[in-house]
Short mmCIF file of C-alpha atoms in Angstrom, two decimals:
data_model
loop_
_atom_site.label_atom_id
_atom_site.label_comp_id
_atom_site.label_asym_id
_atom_site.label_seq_id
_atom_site.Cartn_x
_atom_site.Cartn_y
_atom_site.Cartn_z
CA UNK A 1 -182.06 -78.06 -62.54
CA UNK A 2 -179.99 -74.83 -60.78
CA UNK A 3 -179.37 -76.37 -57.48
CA UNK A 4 -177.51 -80.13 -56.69
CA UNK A 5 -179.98 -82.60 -56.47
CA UNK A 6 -179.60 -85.54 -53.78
CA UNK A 7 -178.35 -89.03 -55.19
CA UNK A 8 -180.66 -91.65 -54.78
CA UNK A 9 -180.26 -96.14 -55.29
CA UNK A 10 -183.17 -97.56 -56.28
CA UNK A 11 -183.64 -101.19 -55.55
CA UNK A 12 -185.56 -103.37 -58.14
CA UNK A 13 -185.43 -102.73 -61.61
CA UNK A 14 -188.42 -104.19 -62.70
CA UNK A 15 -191.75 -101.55 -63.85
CA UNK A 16 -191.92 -99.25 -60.42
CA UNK A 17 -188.18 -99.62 -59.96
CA UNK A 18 -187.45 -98.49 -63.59
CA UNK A 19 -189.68 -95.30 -63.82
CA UNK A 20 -188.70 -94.19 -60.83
CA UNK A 21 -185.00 -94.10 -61.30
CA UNK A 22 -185.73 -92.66 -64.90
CA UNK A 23 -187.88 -90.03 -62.96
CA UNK A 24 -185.91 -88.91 -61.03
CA UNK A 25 -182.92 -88.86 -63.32
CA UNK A 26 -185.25 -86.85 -65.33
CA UNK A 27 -185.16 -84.40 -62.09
CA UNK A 28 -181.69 -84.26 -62.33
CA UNK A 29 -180.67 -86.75 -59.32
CA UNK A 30 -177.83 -89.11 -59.88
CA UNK A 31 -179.17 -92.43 -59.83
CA UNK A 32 -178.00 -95.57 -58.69
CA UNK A 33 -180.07 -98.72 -59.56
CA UNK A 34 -179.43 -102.16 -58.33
CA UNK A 35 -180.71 -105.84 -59.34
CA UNK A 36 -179.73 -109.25 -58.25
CA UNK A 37 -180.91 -110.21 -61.92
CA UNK A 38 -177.72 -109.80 -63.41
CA UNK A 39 -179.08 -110.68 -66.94
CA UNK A 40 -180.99 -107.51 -66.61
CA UNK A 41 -178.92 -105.60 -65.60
CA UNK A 42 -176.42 -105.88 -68.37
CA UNK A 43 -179.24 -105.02 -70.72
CA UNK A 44 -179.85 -101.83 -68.98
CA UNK A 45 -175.97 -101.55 -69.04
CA UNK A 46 -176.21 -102.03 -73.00
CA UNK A 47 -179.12 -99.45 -73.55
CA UNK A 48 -181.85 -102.07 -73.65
CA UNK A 49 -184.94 -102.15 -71.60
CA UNK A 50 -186.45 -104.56 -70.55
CA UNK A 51 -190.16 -103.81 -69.95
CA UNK A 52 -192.52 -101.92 -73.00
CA UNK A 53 -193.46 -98.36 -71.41
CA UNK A 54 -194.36 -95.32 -73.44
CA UNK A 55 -191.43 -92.90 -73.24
CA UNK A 56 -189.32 -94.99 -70.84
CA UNK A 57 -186.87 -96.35 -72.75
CA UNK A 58 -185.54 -92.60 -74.11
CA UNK A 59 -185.92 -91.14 -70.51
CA UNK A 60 -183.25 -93.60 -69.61
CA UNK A 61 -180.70 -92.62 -73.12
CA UNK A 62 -181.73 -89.23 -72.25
CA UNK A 63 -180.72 -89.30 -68.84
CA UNK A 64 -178.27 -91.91 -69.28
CA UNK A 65 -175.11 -90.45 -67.97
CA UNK A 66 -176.92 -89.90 -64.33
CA UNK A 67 -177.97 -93.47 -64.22
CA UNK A 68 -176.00 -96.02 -62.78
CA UNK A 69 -176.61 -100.17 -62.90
CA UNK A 70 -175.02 -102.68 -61.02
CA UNK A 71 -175.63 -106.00 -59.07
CA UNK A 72 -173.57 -104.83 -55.96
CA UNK A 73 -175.22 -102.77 -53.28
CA UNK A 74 -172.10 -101.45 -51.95
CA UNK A 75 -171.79 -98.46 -54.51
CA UNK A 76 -175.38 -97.62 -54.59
CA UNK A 77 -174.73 -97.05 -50.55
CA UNK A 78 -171.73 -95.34 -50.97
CA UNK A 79 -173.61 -92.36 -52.96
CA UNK A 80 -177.00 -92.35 -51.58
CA UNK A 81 -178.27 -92.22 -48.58
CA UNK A 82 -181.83 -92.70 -49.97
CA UNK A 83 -182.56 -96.12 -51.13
CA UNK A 84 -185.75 -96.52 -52.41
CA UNK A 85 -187.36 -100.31 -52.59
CA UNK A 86 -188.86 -101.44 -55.35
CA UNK A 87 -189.21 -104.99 -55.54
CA UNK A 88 -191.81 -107.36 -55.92
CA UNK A 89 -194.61 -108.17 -53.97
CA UNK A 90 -196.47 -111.10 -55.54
CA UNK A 91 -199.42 -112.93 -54.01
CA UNK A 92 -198.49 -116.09 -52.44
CA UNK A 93 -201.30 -118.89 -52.51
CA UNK A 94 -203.08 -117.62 -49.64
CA UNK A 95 -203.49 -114.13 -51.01
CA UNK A 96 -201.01 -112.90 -49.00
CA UNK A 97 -198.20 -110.35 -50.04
CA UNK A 98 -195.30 -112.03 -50.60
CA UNK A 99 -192.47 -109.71 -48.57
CA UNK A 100 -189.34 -111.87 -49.18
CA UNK A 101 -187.46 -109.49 -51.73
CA UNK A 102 -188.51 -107.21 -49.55
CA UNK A 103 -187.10 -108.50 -46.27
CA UNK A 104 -184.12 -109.90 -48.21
CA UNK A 105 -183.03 -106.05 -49.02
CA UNK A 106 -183.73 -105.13 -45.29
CA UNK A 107 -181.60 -107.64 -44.25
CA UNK A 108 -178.60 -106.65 -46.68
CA UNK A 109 -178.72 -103.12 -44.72
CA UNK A 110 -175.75 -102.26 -42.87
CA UNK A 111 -175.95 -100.66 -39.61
CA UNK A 112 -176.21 -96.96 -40.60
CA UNK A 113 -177.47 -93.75 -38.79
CA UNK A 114 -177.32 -91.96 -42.11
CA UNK A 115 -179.32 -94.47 -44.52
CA UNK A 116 -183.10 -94.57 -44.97
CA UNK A 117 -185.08 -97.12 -46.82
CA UNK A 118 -187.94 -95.55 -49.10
CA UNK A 119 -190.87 -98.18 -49.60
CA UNK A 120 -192.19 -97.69 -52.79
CA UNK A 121 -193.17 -101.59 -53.47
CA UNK A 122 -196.91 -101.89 -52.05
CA UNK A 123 -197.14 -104.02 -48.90
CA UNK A 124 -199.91 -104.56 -46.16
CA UNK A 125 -200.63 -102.37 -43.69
CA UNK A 126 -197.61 -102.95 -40.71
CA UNK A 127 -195.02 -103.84 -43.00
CA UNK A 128 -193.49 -100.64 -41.81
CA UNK A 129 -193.90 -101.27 -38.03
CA UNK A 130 -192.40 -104.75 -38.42
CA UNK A 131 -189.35 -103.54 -40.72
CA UNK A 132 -188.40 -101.00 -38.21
CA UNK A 133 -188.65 -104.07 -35.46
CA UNK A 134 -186.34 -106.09 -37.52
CA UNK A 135 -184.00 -103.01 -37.34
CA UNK A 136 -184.04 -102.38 -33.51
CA UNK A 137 -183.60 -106.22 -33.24
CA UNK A 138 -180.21 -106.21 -35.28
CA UNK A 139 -178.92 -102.77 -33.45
CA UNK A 140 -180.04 -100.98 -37.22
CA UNK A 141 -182.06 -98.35 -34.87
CA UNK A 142 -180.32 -95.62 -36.56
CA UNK A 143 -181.65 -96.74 -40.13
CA UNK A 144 -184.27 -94.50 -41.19
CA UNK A 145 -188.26 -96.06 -42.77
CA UNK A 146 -190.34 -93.93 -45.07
CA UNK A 147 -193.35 -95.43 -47.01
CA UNK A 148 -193.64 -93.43 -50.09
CA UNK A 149 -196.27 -95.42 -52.06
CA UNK A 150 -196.50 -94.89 -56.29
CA UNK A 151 -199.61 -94.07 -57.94
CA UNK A 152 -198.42 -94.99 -61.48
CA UNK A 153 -200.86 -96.66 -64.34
CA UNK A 154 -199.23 -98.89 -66.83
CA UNK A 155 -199.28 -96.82 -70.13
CA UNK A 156 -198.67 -93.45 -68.85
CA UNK A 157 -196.36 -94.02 -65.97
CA UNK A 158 -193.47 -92.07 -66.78
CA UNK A 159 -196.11 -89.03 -67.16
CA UNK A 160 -197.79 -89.86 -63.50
CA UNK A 161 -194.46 -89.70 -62.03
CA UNK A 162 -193.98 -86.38 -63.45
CA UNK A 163 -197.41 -84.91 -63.16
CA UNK A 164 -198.64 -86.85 -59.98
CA UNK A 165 -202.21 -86.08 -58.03
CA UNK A 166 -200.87 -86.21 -54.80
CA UNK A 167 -196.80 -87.26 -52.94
CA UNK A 168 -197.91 -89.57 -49.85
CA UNK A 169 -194.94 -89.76 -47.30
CA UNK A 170 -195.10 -91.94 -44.32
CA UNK A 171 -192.71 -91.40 -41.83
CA UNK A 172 -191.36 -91.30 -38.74
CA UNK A 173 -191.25 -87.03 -38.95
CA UNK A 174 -187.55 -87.28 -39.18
CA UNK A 175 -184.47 -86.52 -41.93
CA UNK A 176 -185.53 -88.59 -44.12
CA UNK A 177 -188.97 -87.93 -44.51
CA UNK A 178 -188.01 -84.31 -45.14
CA UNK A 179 -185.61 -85.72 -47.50
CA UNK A 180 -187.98 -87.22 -49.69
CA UNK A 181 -190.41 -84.32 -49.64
CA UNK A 182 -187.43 -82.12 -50.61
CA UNK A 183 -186.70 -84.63 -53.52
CA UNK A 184 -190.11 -84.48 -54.84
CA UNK A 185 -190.59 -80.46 -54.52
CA UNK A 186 -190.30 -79.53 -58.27
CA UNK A 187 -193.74 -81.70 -58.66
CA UNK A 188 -196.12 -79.43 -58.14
CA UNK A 189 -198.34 -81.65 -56.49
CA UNK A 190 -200.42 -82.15 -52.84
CA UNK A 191 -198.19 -83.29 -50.34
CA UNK A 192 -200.10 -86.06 -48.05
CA UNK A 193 -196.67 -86.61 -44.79
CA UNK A 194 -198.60 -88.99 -42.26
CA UNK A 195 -197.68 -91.98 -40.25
CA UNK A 196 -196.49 -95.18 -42.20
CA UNK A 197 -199.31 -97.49 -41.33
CA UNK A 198 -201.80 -94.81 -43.13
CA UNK A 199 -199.39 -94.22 -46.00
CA UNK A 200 -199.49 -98.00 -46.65
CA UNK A 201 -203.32 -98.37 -46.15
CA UNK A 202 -204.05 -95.48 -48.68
CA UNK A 203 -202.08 -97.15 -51.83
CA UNK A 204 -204.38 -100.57 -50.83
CA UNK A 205 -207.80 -98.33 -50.50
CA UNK A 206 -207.17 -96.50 -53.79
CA UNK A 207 -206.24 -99.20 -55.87
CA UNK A 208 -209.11 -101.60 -53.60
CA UNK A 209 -211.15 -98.44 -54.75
CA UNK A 210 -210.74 -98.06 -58.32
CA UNK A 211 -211.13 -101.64 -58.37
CA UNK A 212 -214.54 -101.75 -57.11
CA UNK A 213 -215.76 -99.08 -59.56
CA UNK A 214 -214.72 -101.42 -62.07
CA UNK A 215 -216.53 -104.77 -60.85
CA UNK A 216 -219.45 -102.11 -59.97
CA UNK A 217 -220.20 -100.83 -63.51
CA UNK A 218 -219.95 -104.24 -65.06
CA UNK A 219 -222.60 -105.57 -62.96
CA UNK A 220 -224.35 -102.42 -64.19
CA UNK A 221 -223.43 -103.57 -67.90
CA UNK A 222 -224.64 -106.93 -67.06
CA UNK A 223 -228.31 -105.69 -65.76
CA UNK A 224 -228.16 -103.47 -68.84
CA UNK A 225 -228.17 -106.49 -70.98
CA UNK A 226 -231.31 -108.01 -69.25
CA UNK A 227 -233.08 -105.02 -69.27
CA UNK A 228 -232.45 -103.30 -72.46
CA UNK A 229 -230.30 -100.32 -71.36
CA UNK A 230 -227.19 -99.34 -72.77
CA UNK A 231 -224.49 -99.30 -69.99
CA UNK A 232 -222.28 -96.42 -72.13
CA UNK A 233 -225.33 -94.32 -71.46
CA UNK A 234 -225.85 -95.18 -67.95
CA UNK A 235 -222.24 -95.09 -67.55
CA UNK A 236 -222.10 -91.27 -68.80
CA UNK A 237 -225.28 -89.96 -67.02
CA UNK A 238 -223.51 -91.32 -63.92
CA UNK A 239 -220.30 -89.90 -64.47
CA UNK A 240 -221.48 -86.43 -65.53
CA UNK A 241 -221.97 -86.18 -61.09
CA UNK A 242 -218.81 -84.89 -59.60
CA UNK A 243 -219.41 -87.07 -56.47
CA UNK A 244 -218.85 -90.09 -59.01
CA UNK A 245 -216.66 -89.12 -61.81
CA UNK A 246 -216.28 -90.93 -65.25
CA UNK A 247 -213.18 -92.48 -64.20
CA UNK A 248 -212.79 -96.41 -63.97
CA UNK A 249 -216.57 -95.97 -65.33
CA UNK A 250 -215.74 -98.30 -68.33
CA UNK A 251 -217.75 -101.70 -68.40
CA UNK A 252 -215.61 -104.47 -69.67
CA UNK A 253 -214.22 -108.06 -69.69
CA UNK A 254 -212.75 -107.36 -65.65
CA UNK A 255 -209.96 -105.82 -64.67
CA UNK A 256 -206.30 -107.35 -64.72
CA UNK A 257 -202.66 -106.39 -64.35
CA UNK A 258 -200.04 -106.39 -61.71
CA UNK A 259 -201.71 -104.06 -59.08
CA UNK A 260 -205.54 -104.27 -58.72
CA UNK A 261 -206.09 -108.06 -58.47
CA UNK A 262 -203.05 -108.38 -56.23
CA UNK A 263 -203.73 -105.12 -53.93
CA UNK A 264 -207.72 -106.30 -53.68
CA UNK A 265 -206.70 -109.77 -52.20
CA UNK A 266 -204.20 -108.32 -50.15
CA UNK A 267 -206.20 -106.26 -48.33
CA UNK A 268 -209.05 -108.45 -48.03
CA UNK A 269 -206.69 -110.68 -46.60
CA UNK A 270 -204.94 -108.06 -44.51
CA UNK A 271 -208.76 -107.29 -43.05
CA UNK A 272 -208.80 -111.11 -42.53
CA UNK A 273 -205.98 -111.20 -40.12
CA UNK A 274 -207.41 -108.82 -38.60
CA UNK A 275 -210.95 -110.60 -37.52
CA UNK A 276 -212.66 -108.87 -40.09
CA UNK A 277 -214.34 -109.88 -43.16
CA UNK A 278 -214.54 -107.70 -45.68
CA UNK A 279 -217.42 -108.54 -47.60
CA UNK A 280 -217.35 -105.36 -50.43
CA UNK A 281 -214.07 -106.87 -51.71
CA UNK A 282 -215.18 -110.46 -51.89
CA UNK A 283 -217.88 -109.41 -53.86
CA UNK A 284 -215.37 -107.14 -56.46
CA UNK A 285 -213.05 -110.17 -56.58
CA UNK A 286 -215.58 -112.53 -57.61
CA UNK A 287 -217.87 -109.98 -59.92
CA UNK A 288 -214.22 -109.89 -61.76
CA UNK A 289 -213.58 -113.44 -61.93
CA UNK A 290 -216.83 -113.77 -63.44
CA UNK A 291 -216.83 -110.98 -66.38
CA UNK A 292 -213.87 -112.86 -67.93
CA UNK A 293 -216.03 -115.74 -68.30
CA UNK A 294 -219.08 -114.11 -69.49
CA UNK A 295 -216.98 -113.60 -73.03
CA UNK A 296 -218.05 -117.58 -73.23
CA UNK A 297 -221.36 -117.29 -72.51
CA UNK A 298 -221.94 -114.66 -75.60
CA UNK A 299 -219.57 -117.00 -77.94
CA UNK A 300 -222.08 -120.24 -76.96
CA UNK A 301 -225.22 -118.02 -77.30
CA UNK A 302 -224.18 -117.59 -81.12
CA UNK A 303 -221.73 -120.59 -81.92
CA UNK A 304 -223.65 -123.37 -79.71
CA UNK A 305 -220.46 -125.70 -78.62
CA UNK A 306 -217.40 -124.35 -79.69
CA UNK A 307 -215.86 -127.63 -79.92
CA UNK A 308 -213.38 -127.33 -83.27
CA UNK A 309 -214.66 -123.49 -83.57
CA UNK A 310 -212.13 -121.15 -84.35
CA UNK A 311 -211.90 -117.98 -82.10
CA UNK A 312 -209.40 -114.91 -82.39
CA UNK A 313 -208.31 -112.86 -79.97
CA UNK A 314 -206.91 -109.67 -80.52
CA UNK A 315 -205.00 -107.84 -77.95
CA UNK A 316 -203.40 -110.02 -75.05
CA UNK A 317 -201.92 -107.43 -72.69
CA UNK A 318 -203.81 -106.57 -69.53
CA UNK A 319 -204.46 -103.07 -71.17
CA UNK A 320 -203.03 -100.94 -74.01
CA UNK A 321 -199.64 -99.50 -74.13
CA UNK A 322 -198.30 -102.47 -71.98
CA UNK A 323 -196.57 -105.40 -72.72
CA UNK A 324 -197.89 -106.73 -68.90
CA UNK A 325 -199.47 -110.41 -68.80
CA UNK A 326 -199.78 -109.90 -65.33
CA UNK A 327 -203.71 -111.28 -64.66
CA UNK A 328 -204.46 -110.53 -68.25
CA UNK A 329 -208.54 -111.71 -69.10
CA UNK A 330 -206.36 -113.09 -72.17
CA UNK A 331 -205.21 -115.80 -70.09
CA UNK A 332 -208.49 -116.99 -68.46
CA UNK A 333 -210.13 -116.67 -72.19
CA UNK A 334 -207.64 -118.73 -74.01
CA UNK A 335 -207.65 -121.52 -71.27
CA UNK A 336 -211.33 -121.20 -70.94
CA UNK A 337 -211.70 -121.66 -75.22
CA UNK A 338 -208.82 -124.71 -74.91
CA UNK A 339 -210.86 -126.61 -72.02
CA UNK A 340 -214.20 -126.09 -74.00
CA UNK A 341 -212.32 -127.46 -77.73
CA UNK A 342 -212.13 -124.39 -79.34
CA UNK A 343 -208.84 -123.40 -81.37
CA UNK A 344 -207.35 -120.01 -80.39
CA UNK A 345 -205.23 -117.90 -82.89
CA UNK A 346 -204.29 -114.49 -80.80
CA UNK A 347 -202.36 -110.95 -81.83
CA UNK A 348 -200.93 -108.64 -80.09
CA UNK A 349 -198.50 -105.69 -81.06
CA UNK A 350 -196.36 -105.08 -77.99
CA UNK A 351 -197.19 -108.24 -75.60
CA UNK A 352 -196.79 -111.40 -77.81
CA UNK A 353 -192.97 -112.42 -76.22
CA UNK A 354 -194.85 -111.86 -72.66
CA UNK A 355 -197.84 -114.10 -74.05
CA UNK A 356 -195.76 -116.83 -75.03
CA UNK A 357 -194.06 -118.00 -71.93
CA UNK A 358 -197.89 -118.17 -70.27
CA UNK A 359 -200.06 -119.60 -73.16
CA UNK A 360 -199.88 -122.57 -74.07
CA UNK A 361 -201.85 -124.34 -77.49
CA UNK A 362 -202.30 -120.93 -78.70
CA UNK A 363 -201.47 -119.72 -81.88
CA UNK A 364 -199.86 -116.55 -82.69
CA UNK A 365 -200.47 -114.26 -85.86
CA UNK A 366 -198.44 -111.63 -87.43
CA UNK A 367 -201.05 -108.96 -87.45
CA UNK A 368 -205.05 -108.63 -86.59
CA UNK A 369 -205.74 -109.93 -90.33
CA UNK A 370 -204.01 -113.16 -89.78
CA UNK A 371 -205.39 -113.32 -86.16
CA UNK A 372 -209.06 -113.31 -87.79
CA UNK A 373 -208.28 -115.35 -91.12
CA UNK A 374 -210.62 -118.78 -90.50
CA UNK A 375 -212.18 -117.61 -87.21
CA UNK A 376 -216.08 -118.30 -86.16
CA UNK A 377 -215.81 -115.51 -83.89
CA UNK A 378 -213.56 -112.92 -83.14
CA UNK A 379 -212.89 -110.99 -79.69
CA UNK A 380 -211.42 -107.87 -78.66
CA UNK A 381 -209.31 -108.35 -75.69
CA UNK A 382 -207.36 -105.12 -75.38
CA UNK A 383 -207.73 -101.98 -76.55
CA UNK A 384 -205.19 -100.98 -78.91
CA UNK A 385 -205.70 -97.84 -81.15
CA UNK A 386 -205.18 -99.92 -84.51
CA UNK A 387 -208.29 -102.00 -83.78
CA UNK A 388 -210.18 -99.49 -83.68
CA UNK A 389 -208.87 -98.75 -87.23
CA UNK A 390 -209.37 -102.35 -88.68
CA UNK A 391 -210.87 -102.21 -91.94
CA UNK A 392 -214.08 -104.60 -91.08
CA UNK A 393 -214.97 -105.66 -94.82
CA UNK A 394 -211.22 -107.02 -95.09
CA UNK A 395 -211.76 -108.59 -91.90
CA UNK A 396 -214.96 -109.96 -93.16
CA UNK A 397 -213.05 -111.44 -96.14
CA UNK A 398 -210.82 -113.35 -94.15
CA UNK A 399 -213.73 -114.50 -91.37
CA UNK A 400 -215.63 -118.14 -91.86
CA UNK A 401 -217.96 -116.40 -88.93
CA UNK A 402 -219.56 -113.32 -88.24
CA UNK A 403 -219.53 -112.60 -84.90
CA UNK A 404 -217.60 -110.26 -83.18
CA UNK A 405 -217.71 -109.32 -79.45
CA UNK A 406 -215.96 -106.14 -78.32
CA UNK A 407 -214.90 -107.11 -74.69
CA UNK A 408 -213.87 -103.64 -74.06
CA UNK A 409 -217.15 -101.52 -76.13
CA UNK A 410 -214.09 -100.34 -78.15
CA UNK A 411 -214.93 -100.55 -81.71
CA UNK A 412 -217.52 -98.86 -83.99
CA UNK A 413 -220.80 -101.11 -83.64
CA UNK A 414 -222.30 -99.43 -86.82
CA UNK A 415 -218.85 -100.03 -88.68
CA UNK A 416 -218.45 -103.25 -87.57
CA UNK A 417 -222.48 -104.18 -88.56
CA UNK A 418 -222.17 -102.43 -91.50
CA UNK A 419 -219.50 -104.97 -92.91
CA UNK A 420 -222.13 -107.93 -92.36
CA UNK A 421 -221.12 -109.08 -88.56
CA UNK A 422 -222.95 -109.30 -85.49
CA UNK A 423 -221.47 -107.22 -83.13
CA UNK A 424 -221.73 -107.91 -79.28
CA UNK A 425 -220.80 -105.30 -76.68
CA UNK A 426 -220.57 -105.75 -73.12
CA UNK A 427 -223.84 -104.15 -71.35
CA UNK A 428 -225.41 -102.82 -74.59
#
């Protein structure tokens, strides 16, 4: 990459913590990655990783003799003075963030004046403020804070790091801001420096954002099925207007994963300790909780009680091109179908070792043939390419029902009718 590029630890090796260490590497930075999970980290050691990621896994053999993996902190501060944070930030039961991993790395810092921590896990609004209390407290004053928030979507991740829309750096206006502005300046990309608290507020008001232009279109696609519209027409007359774009315009069965749920309900709870309700988010939280349910509504509508009906689903992952369970509408379905006596046989072609550990009376198939052989009904959870390849008259074959409902508007309708089904969309 001509010039030396600065060494940088990442801390947390789980989905943030991995692309951006292969990232970076990428970039040419040696990389030092630490875990406390030290089963993880000898897979890494051995080549293996651990999460499903487009690309990921032969960034890191590519760029494998720049990364470094270790349970110990101590080398990762020897070589770096950047340590970036990327642990997780699960809600608690309150909807709060939970910072623990994150205040148990702050509090294995050493007293340093040439050390900065990078914040690249998403926490509330302050978590900056109070981090840089905890260091004045402990005589850490001369440990540098930056909040450098990631913008990266499950299935493309490695190419958002790469190709971002904008670098956001919080900071202090200090080394170490300038550091990390200097580490990202190959990305040609818009540079947003600001304060911390507004680099922490932005990552919550995208995703809180993105999130609401989700819940909004599918109560769109809900209206649409009162009043005989067809929501994927609605959807791209709206989008066709640069004010609204035809992103995160895509009706569906709600939106799941490891960011929007938990980043929503953070900072609607982050406005709460404030003293202020925010009543927009309420309303996106509960418009999703209440998509993944309408899936039962269209499977009663044609089955009457589904006790001892047979239902398939195929695709279990939150999305496509991700193994991630993480607030997957799979899980709400398949507990919904359970509690109302139906029998659930599922597929999925990357996620199925993720679905196991959190479903429970389900049945797993092979392939989408052997998801669908025996079913009254069959749903389309994700949307993975191959479904959209299925060949309907086999699937017919192997079908007691006929009914199929697209929870993601995915598949052919005249294909799918064509073969003898009914075919239920969401919004059309």
């Amino acid at each position: 990459m001509g010039t030396a590029r600065e060494p940088i630890a990442v801390i947390g090796t789980g989905y943030v913590g991995l692309v951006t260490a292969a990232g970076f590497a990428e970039l040419g930075s040696e990389v030092w990655c630490v875990d406390i999970d030290a089963s993880k980290i000898a897979r890494l050691e051995r080549g293996e990783v651990p999460i499903y990621e487009p690309g990921l896994a032969e960034c890191i053999l590519a760029n494998r003799e720049r990364m470094h993996f270790s349970t110990d902190l101590a080398p990762a501060l020897e070589h770096a003075r950047l340590l970036f944070v990327a642990v997780g930030t699960p809600p608690t039961y309150s909807g709060d963030a939970d910072l623990s991993s994150v205040y148990a790395v702050v509090d294995a810092m050493p007293k340093s004046d040439r050390h900065a921590l990078v914040m690249k896990s998403t926490v509330p609004v302050g978590t900056g403020a109070a981090i840089e209390r905890s260091f004045a407290e402990r005589n850490k004053n001369g440990f540098a804070y930056v909040s450098c928030p990631e913008f990266l979507k499950e299935g493309s991740a490695l190419d958002d790091f790469l190709h971002p829309d904008r670098i956001v750096v919080g900071d202090d206006g200090d080394w170490a801001g300038d550091a990390v502005i200097a580490l990202y300046s190959p990305l040609d990309a818009p540079l947003v420096r600001t304060d911390v608290a507004s680099a922490e507020m932005i990552k919550l008001a995208a995703n809180a954002f993105l999130a609401t232009k989700i819940s909004f279109i599918n109560e769109i696609a809900n209206v649409c099925e009162e009043t005989g519209a067809d929501v994927l027409e609605v959807a791209r007359g709206m989008g066709l207007d640069r004010r609204i774009g035809t992103h995160f315009l895509k009706p569906g069965i709600g939106f799941g994963g490891s960011c929007f749920p938990k980043d929503v309900s953070a900072l609607k709870q982050l406005a709460g300790n404030s003293g202020y309700h925010f009543q927009l988010l309420t309303a996106v939280i509960e418009v999703n909780e209440l998509q993944k349910r309408r899936v039962i509504g269209k499977l009663q509508k044609h089955l009457g009680s589904l006790i001892g009906k047979n239902v398939a689903l195929l695709g279990l992952a939150f999305k496509a091109q991700t193994d991630d369970m993480r607030e997957a509408s799979s899980l709400v379905l398949a507990a919904r179908l359970q509690a109302d006596g139906a029998k659930v046989r599922a597929y999925d072609p990357v996620a199925e070792e993720e679905a196991r550990k959190l479903m429970v009376g389900v049945e797993f198939a092979e392939d989408a043939l052997g998801a669908v052989s025996g079913a009254d009904a069959c749903v389309i959870v994700t949307e993975w390419p191959e479904f959209a390849e299925l060949d309907w008259s086999a699937v017919a074959e192997r079908m007691s029902g006929r009914l199929i409902i697209d929870g993601r508007n995915f598949v052919d309708p005249e294909r799918v009718r064509a073969a003898g089904f009914i075919y239920e969309g969401i919004g059309r």
